[in-house]
Amino acid sequence: MSMTRGGAEPAAAERPKLEDLARKVGVSIATVSRVVNGRKGVSREVRQAVLAAMDDLGYERPDRARSATRGQVGIVVPDLTNPIFPAIAQAVVSLLSQEDFMPVICALPGGGRTEDEYIEMLVAQGASGIIFICSAHADCQASLERYHRLRGRGIPYVLVNGPRPELGAASVSNDDAGAIRTAVQHLASLGHRNVGLAIGPHRFIPSRQKLAGFRIALAEFLDIDNPEPHTATSMFTVEGGQSAANELLDSGHTAIVCGSDVMALGAIRAARARGLRVPEDVSIVGFDDSTLMALTNPPLTTLRQPAAAIAHAAVHALAADMAGEHSSRSPVVLSSDLVLRGSTGPATTPSGPPRSR
């Protein structure tokens, strides 16, 4: 038995009191008591703040607060390695919890459960709805039958980042095309005339949308009609970004827009392996504004995907569908902000001909 000096047993940590919770949140003890005992008369925001304080201080939530739920909602994501997917999923989880739903995250790692298996599991558990984040619906080669079956079962669902009008489902997407256009405009304003795009597989809807925006931007800002010589396709990984960047650097590009922040990190690696400096010799733009991108070397200029706004729109659409409000199926498209940091700078090498048109 562990003993303190002098032979006495250590005192057990004192359980937080209601006044500790009230002090942390900045509300009255009576308000905290109402939350703890599941009584009405407290706003949702204050209730969530008190519950968060209970978690922070180690105050065990009462069963009443823990069991209050309106049902499960599945959140299907392609993986948890690309930071943008857990960022959107976390925002969805927070919003669903505030609405008293029980969120269930279903990630799709290689070798794990398939999307169809997750759907069957959620249906068997009586899920109230499902939010699909860039799942099979975003793959133009994947079957849509799973989503038709869900609709036939009367289970509401929302598609995130991959609109499929043929399904008649609510969808929320980032304006990928508009974001890429903004990035190319920025690089053109810095004097870059050989701008490349490092993109993921074309079978994915976000890739196609980014390529469409790139085509428009090349014609508008650089008087280039053919994007093919300026596009390198690989995977949405660090290694994929490195491979695509090497291809674009071989063909003389001085600036590269990447389909994701992860690819952008690979592009920086490719530039440095050649002895090139970022941004002095080559400018690189990411996509998503993932966690820690402001702390890279150099800090990454990137297109911020509005994860919180996407999550809010998706949860709102799902709640409306659950309530039988099907008046509008128009896709929600949200804009990206260009976040200027240290990985882009003025072109220092002359943009000599020929340029593929």
Short mmCIF file of C-alpha atoms in Angstrom, two decimals:
data_model
loop_
_atom_site.label_atom_id
_atom_site.label_comp_id
_atom_site.label_asym_id
_atom_site.label_seq_id
_atom_site.Cartn_x
_atom_site.Cartn_y
_atom_site.Cartn_z
CA MET A 1 0.00 0.00 0.00
CA SER A 2 1.39 3.37 -0.97
CA MET A 3 2.03 5.64 2.03
CA THR A 4 3.01 9.27 2.34
CA ARG A 5 5.91 10.40 4.48
CA GLY A 6 4.89 9.92 8.08
CA GLY A 7 2.84 6.79 7.38
CA ALA A 8 -0.50 8.43 6.46
CA GLU A 9 -2.37 7.40 3.32
CA PRO A 10 -2.71 10.16 0.69
CA ALA A 11 -6.02 11.93 0.80
CA ALA A 12 -8.38 11.22 -2.08
CA ALA A 13 -8.86 14.07 -4.52
CA GLU A 14 -11.80 16.16 -3.45
CA ARG A 15 -14.81 15.89 -5.76
CA PRO A 16 -15.65 19.19 -7.47
CA LYS A 17 -18.63 20.99 -5.95
CA LEU A 18 -21.49 22.81 -7.65
CA GLU A 19 -19.91 26.13 -6.69
CA ASP A 20 -16.73 25.08 -8.53
CA LEU A 21 -18.75 24.49 -11.68
CA ALA A 22 -20.66 27.75 -11.23
CA ARG A 23 -17.43 29.68 -10.78
CA LYS A 24 -15.84 28.17 -13.88
CA VAL A 25 -18.84 28.88 -16.12
CA GLY A 26 -19.75 32.21 -14.53
CA VAL A 27 -23.34 31.31 -13.63
CA SER A 28 -25.26 30.80 -10.41
CA ILE A 29 -25.20 27.59 -8.37
CA ALA A 30 -28.95 27.31 -8.98
CA THR A 31 -28.35 27.28 -12.74
CA VAL A 32 -25.70 24.56 -12.41
CA SER A 33 -28.10 22.57 -10.22
CA ARG A 34 -30.79 22.74 -12.90
CA VAL A 35 -28.37 21.37 -15.48
CA VAL A 36 -27.10 18.60 -13.21
CA ASN A 37 -30.64 17.52 -12.39
CA GLY A 38 -31.90 17.79 -15.96
CA ARG A 39 -34.40 20.55 -15.24
CA LYS A 40 -35.67 23.07 -17.76
CA GLY A 41 -35.12 26.82 -17.69
CA VAL A 42 -31.52 26.86 -18.95
CA SER A 43 -30.47 27.91 -22.43
CA ARG A 44 -28.79 25.34 -24.65
CA GLU A 45 -25.56 27.38 -24.69
CA VAL A 46 -25.35 27.57 -20.90
CA ARG A 47 -26.25 23.88 -20.55
CA GLN A 48 -23.42 22.92 -22.91
CA ALA A 49 -20.99 25.19 -21.05
CA VAL A 50 -21.89 23.55 -17.73
CA LEU A 51 -21.56 20.05 -19.17
CA ALA A 52 -18.16 20.99 -20.62
CA ALA A 53 -17.06 22.33 -17.22
CA MET A 54 -18.17 19.07 -15.60
CA ASP A 55 -15.90 17.19 -17.99
CA ASP A 56 -12.99 19.60 -17.44
CA LEU A 57 -13.20 19.39 -13.64
CA GLY A 58 -13.85 15.65 -13.48
CA TYR A 59 -17.44 15.99 -12.23
CA GLU A 60 -19.19 12.82 -13.38
CA ARG A 61 -22.23 13.57 -15.45
CA PRO A 62 -25.47 12.23 -13.98
CA ASP A 63 -27.24 9.44 -15.83
CA ARG A 64 -30.12 11.77 -16.60
CA ALA A 65 -27.90 14.18 -18.50
CA ARG A 66 -26.03 11.33 -20.15
CA SER A 67 -29.08 9.45 -21.37
CA ALA A 68 -30.99 12.36 -22.86
CA THR A 69 -30.76 11.64 -26.59
CA ARG A 70 -32.94 11.94 -29.64
CA GLY A 71 -31.27 8.97 -31.31
CA GLN A 72 -28.09 8.06 -33.12
CA VAL A 73 -26.72 9.87 -36.15
CA GLY A 74 -23.99 8.21 -38.16
CA ILE A 75 -21.06 10.24 -39.53
CA VAL A 76 -19.29 8.36 -42.32
CA VAL A 77 -15.82 9.66 -43.27
CA PRO A 78 -13.32 8.19 -45.77
CA ASP A 79 -10.44 8.29 -43.27
CA LEU A 80 -9.09 10.14 -40.25
CA THR A 81 -5.59 10.76 -41.62
CA ASN A 82 -6.39 13.72 -43.88
CA PRO A 83 -6.95 16.45 -41.25
CA ILE A 84 -9.92 18.06 -43.01
CA PHE A 85 -12.13 14.99 -42.49
CA PRO A 86 -11.80 14.80 -38.69
CA ALA A 87 -12.13 18.60 -38.56
CA ILE A 88 -15.53 18.49 -40.27
CA ALA A 89 -16.53 15.37 -38.32
CA GLN A 90 -15.62 16.99 -34.98
CA ALA A 91 -17.71 20.06 -35.81
CA VAL A 92 -20.63 17.78 -36.74
CA VAL A 93 -20.23 15.82 -33.50
CA SER A 94 -20.33 19.01 -31.43
CA LEU A 95 -23.48 20.29 -33.15
CA LEU A 96 -25.28 16.94 -32.95
CA SER A 97 -24.46 16.68 -29.25
CA GLN A 98 -25.92 20.13 -28.67
CA GLU A 99 -29.10 18.91 -30.36
CA ASP A 100 -29.19 15.86 -28.04
CA PHE A 101 -28.29 13.34 -30.76
CA MET A 102 -25.76 10.57 -30.18
CA PRO A 103 -23.07 10.90 -32.89
CA VAL A 104 -21.42 7.72 -34.15
CA ILE A 105 -18.27 8.20 -36.25
CA CYS A 106 -17.68 5.53 -38.89
CA ALA A 107 -14.23 5.85 -40.48
CA LEU A 108 -13.25 3.86 -43.53
CA PRO A 109 -9.60 2.77 -43.10
CA GLY A 110 -8.15 0.28 -45.53
CA GLY A 111 -9.01 -3.25 -44.48
CA GLY A 112 -11.74 -2.13 -42.08
CA ARG A 113 -15.49 -2.11 -42.45
CA THR A 114 -16.94 -1.04 -45.77
CA GLU A 115 -19.36 1.82 -46.13
CA ASP A 116 -22.17 -0.64 -46.81
CA GLU A 117 -21.35 -2.53 -43.60
CA TYR A 118 -21.43 0.68 -41.60
CA ILE A 119 -24.78 1.62 -43.14
CA GLU A 120 -26.27 -1.76 -42.24
CA MET A 121 -24.93 -1.45 -38.69
CA LEU A 122 -26.41 2.03 -38.28
CA VAL A 123 -29.76 0.91 -39.70
CA ALA A 124 -29.81 -2.11 -37.38
CA GLN A 125 -29.17 0.18 -34.40
CA GLY A 126 -32.08 2.40 -35.41
CA ALA A 127 -30.04 5.44 -36.46
CA SER A 128 -32.14 8.55 -37.00
CA GLY A 129 -30.01 9.75 -39.91
CA ILE A 130 -26.57 9.68 -41.53
CA ILE A 131 -24.13 12.37 -42.70
CA PHE A 132 -21.74 11.18 -45.41
CA ILE A 133 -18.52 13.23 -45.64
CA CYS A 134 -16.81 12.76 -49.01
CA SER A 135 -17.73 9.08 -49.00
CA ALA A 136 -18.64 6.81 -51.91
CA HIS A 137 -21.06 9.43 -53.21
CA ALA A 138 -18.02 11.59 -54.12
CA ASP A 139 -16.56 8.79 -56.27
CA CYS A 140 -18.04 8.87 -59.76
CA GLN A 141 -17.11 5.21 -60.26
CA ALA A 142 -18.96 3.99 -57.15
CA SER A 143 -22.49 2.64 -57.16
CA LEU A 144 -25.22 4.88 -55.76
CA GLU A 145 -27.51 1.96 -54.97
CA ARG A 146 -26.69 2.13 -51.23
CA TYR A 147 -28.15 5.64 -51.10
CA HIS A 148 -31.26 4.66 -53.03
CA ARG A 149 -31.83 1.85 -50.51
CA LEU A 150 -31.50 4.30 -47.62
CA ARG A 151 -34.09 6.58 -49.16
CA GLY A 152 -36.38 3.59 -49.65
CA ARG A 153 -36.02 2.77 -45.95
CA GLY A 154 -37.03 6.30 -45.04
CA ILE A 155 -33.70 7.16 -43.38
CA PRO A 156 -32.65 10.80 -43.93
CA TYR A 157 -29.09 11.51 -45.00
CA VAL A 158 -26.94 14.42 -46.14
CA LEU A 159 -24.03 14.40 -48.58
CA VAL A 160 -20.98 16.53 -47.80
CA ASN A 161 -18.44 17.48 -50.49
CA GLY A 162 -19.80 15.55 -53.43
CA PRO A 163 -23.24 16.68 -54.66
CA ARG A 164 -25.26 14.08 -56.54
CA PRO A 165 -28.43 15.76 -57.87
CA GLU A 166 -29.68 12.43 -59.20
CA LEU A 167 -30.17 11.22 -55.63
CA GLY A 168 -32.47 14.07 -54.63
CA ALA A 169 -30.66 14.30 -51.28
CA ALA A 170 -29.60 17.38 -49.34
CA SER A 171 -25.96 18.24 -50.02
CA VAL A 172 -23.40 20.66 -48.64
CA SER A 173 -20.17 21.41 -50.47
CA ASN A 174 -17.19 23.65 -50.53
CA ASP A 175 -16.88 25.83 -53.66
CA ASP A 176 -13.80 23.99 -54.90
CA ALA A 177 -13.85 25.57 -58.36
CA GLY A 178 -14.15 29.09 -57.00
CA ALA A 179 -11.37 28.45 -54.48
CA ILE A 180 -8.90 27.29 -57.13
CA ARG A 181 -9.76 30.30 -59.26
CA THR A 182 -8.90 32.56 -56.31
CA ALA A 183 -5.55 30.82 -55.82
CA VAL A 184 -4.55 31.17 -59.46
CA GLN A 185 -5.59 34.83 -59.44
CA HIS A 186 -3.36 35.38 -56.41
CA LEU A 187 -0.37 33.71 -58.05
CA ALA A 188 -0.90 35.57 -61.32
CA SER A 189 -0.93 38.85 -59.38
CA LEU A 190 2.51 37.90 -58.02
CA GLY A 191 3.86 37.61 -61.55
CA HIS A 192 3.70 33.84 -61.97
CA ARG A 193 2.94 32.77 -65.52
CA ASN A 194 3.61 29.05 -65.22
CA VAL A 195 1.12 27.89 -62.61
CA GLY A 196 0.48 24.17 -62.10
CA LEU A 197 -2.21 22.16 -60.34
CA ALA A 198 -1.37 19.07 -58.26
CA ILE A 199 -4.63 17.17 -57.95
CA GLY A 200 -6.02 13.83 -56.77
CA PRO A 201 -7.72 11.16 -58.92
CA HIS A 202 -10.20 12.59 -61.41
CA ARG A 203 -12.89 10.10 -60.48
CA PHE A 204 -13.60 12.12 -57.32
CA ILE A 205 -16.05 15.00 -57.61
CA PRO A 206 -13.90 17.46 -55.59
CA SER A 207 -10.99 16.79 -57.99
CA ARG A 208 -13.20 17.44 -60.99
CA GLN A 209 -14.51 20.65 -59.50
CA LYS A 210 -11.00 21.88 -58.71
CA LEU A 211 -9.86 21.06 -62.24
CA ALA A 212 -12.86 22.93 -63.66
CA GLY A 213 -11.93 26.00 -61.60
CA PHE A 214 -8.31 25.70 -62.71
CA ARG A 215 -9.33 25.61 -66.38
CA ILE A 216 -11.42 28.76 -65.96
CA ALA A 217 -8.66 30.55 -64.03
CA LEU A 218 -5.93 29.73 -66.56
CA ALA A 219 -8.01 31.20 -69.36
CA GLU A 220 -9.07 34.23 -67.35
CA PHE A 221 -5.80 35.25 -65.72
CA LEU A 222 -3.04 33.65 -67.82
CA ASP A 223 -4.60 33.40 -71.29
CA ILE A 224 -4.07 29.62 -71.35
CA ASP A 225 -6.79 27.48 -72.89
CA ASN A 226 -5.46 23.96 -72.26
CA PRO A 227 -4.95 22.98 -68.61
CA GLU A 228 -3.59 19.50 -69.34
CA PRO A 229 0.13 20.43 -69.59
CA HIS A 230 -0.25 22.31 -66.30
CA THR A 231 -1.98 19.52 -64.37
CA ALA A 232 -0.38 16.61 -62.52
CA THR A 233 -2.58 13.88 -61.07
CA SER A 234 -1.61 11.72 -58.12
CA MET A 235 -3.06 10.77 -54.72
CA PHE A 236 -4.23 13.05 -51.89
CA THR A 237 -1.17 12.16 -49.79
CA VAL A 238 2.24 13.65 -48.98
CA GLU A 239 3.85 11.20 -51.39
CA GLY A 240 1.25 12.03 -54.02
CA GLY A 241 1.91 15.73 -53.64
CA GLN A 242 5.64 15.14 -53.95
CA SER A 243 5.21 13.09 -57.12
CA ALA A 244 2.85 15.59 -58.74
CA ALA A 245 5.09 18.52 -57.80
CA ASN A 246 8.14 16.83 -59.32
CA GLU A 247 6.25 16.47 -62.59
CA LEU A 248 5.25 20.16 -62.57
CA LEU A 249 8.71 21.36 -61.56
CA ASP A 250 10.22 19.30 -64.39
CA SER A 251 8.05 21.25 -66.83
CA GLY A 252 9.16 24.64 -65.50
CA HIS A 253 6.29 25.68 -63.24
CA THR A 254 7.14 28.36 -60.69
CA ALA A 255 3.93 28.04 -58.68
CA ILE A 256 1.82 25.04 -57.69
CA VAL A 257 -1.73 24.92 -56.38
CA CYS A 258 -2.41 21.67 -54.52
CA GLY A 259 -5.65 19.80 -54.03
CA SER A 260 -5.06 19.45 -50.29
CA ASP A 261 -2.74 20.70 -47.56
CA VAL A 262 -1.27 17.22 -47.28
CA MET A 263 -0.33 17.31 -50.96
CA ALA A 264 1.15 20.79 -50.44
CA LEU A 265 3.48 19.42 -47.77
CA GLY A 266 4.65 16.86 -50.31
CA ALA A 267 5.17 19.61 -52.87
CA ILE A 268 7.36 21.55 -50.42
CA ARG A 269 9.35 18.37 -49.83
CA ALA A 270 9.84 17.95 -53.60
CA ALA A 271 11.04 21.54 -54.00
CA ARG A 272 13.54 21.26 -51.16
CA ALA A 273 14.88 17.95 -52.47
CA ARG A 274 15.88 19.88 -55.60
CA GLY A 275 17.52 22.64 -53.60
CA LEU A 276 14.69 25.06 -54.35
CA ARG A 277 13.47 27.57 -51.77
CA VAL A 278 9.82 28.16 -50.90
CA PRO A 279 8.63 30.78 -51.75
CA GLU A 280 11.76 32.40 -53.25
CA ASP A 281 12.06 29.86 -56.09
CA VAL A 282 8.62 28.25 -56.15
CA SER A 283 5.31 29.26 -54.59
CA ILE A 284 2.98 26.63 -53.18
CA VAL A 285 -0.69 26.89 -52.20
CA GLY A 286 -2.52 24.27 -50.16
CA PHE A 287 -6.21 23.51 -49.81
CA ASP A 288 -8.25 23.09 -46.57
CA ASP A 289 -6.30 25.13 -43.98
CA SER A 290 -5.87 22.04 -41.85
CA THR A 291 -4.71 22.14 -38.25
CA LEU A 292 -1.10 23.29 -37.81
CA MET A 293 -0.68 24.65 -41.35
CA ALA A 294 0.15 28.03 -39.82
CA LEU A 295 3.07 26.35 -38.02
CA THR A 296 4.77 24.69 -41.00
CA ASN A 297 8.05 26.00 -42.42
CA PRO A 298 7.21 28.18 -44.19
CA PRO A 299 3.65 28.74 -42.94
CA LEU A 300 1.38 27.48 -45.69
CA THR A 301 -0.69 29.78 -47.88
CA THR A 302 -3.88 27.80 -48.32
CA LEU A 303 -7.56 27.88 -49.19
CA ARG A 304 -9.59 27.55 -46.01
CA GLN A 305 -12.39 25.02 -46.26
CA PRO A 306 -15.08 26.30 -43.84
CA ALA A 307 -15.40 23.16 -41.72
CA ALA A 308 -17.64 24.72 -39.07
CA ALA A 309 -20.01 26.25 -41.63
CA ILE A 310 -20.15 22.98 -43.59
CA ALA A 311 -20.97 21.07 -40.42
CA HIS A 312 -23.66 23.57 -39.41
CA ALA A 313 -25.33 23.42 -42.82
CA ALA A 314 -25.19 19.61 -42.87
CA VAL A 315 -26.69 19.20 -39.40
CA HIS A 316 -29.36 21.81 -40.17
CA ALA A 317 -30.28 20.00 -43.41
CA LEU A 318 -30.44 16.64 -41.65
CA ALA A 319 -32.61 18.02 -38.85
CA ALA A 320 -34.96 19.54 -41.40
CA ASP A 321 -35.17 16.23 -43.25
CA MET A 322 -35.92 14.41 -40.00
CA ALA A 323 -38.70 16.88 -39.31
CA GLY A 324 -40.22 16.19 -42.72
CA GLU A 325 -39.25 19.56 -44.20
CA HIS A 326 -38.37 18.65 -47.78
CA SER A 327 -39.27 21.97 -49.41
CA SER A 328 -35.78 22.65 -50.78
CA ARG A 329 -33.18 20.27 -52.17
CA SER A 330 -30.95 22.98 -53.61
CA PRO A 331 -27.31 22.18 -52.84
CA VAL A 332 -25.59 24.41 -50.30
CA VAL A 333 -22.25 25.67 -51.63
CA LEU A 334 -19.91 27.54 -49.28
CA SER A 335 -16.98 29.75 -50.22
CA SER A 336 -13.35 29.32 -49.23
CA ASP A 337 -11.07 32.10 -48.00
CA LEU A 338 -7.53 32.42 -49.29
CA VAL A 339 -5.29 32.49 -46.21
CA LEU A 340 -2.04 34.27 -47.12
CA ARG A 341 1.03 33.02 -45.32
CA GLY A 342 4.67 32.47 -46.17
CA SER A 343 4.66 29.82 -48.92
CA THR A 344 3.80 32.19 -51.77
CA GLY A 345 5.80 35.12 -53.07
CA PRO A 346 6.64 37.10 -56.22
CA ALA A 347 7.91 35.23 -59.26
CA THR A 348 11.67 35.71 -59.49
CA THR A 349 12.34 33.88 -62.76
CA PRO A 350 11.13 35.27 -66.07
CA SER A 351 8.18 33.45 -67.57
CA GLY A 352 9.68 32.76 -70.95
CA PRO A 353 7.84 31.15 -73.85
CA PRO A 354 6.68 28.75 -74.93
CA ARG A 355 3.60 28.31 -72.76
CA SER A 356 1.16 25.58 -73.72
CA ARG A 357 -2.18 27.01 -74.62
#
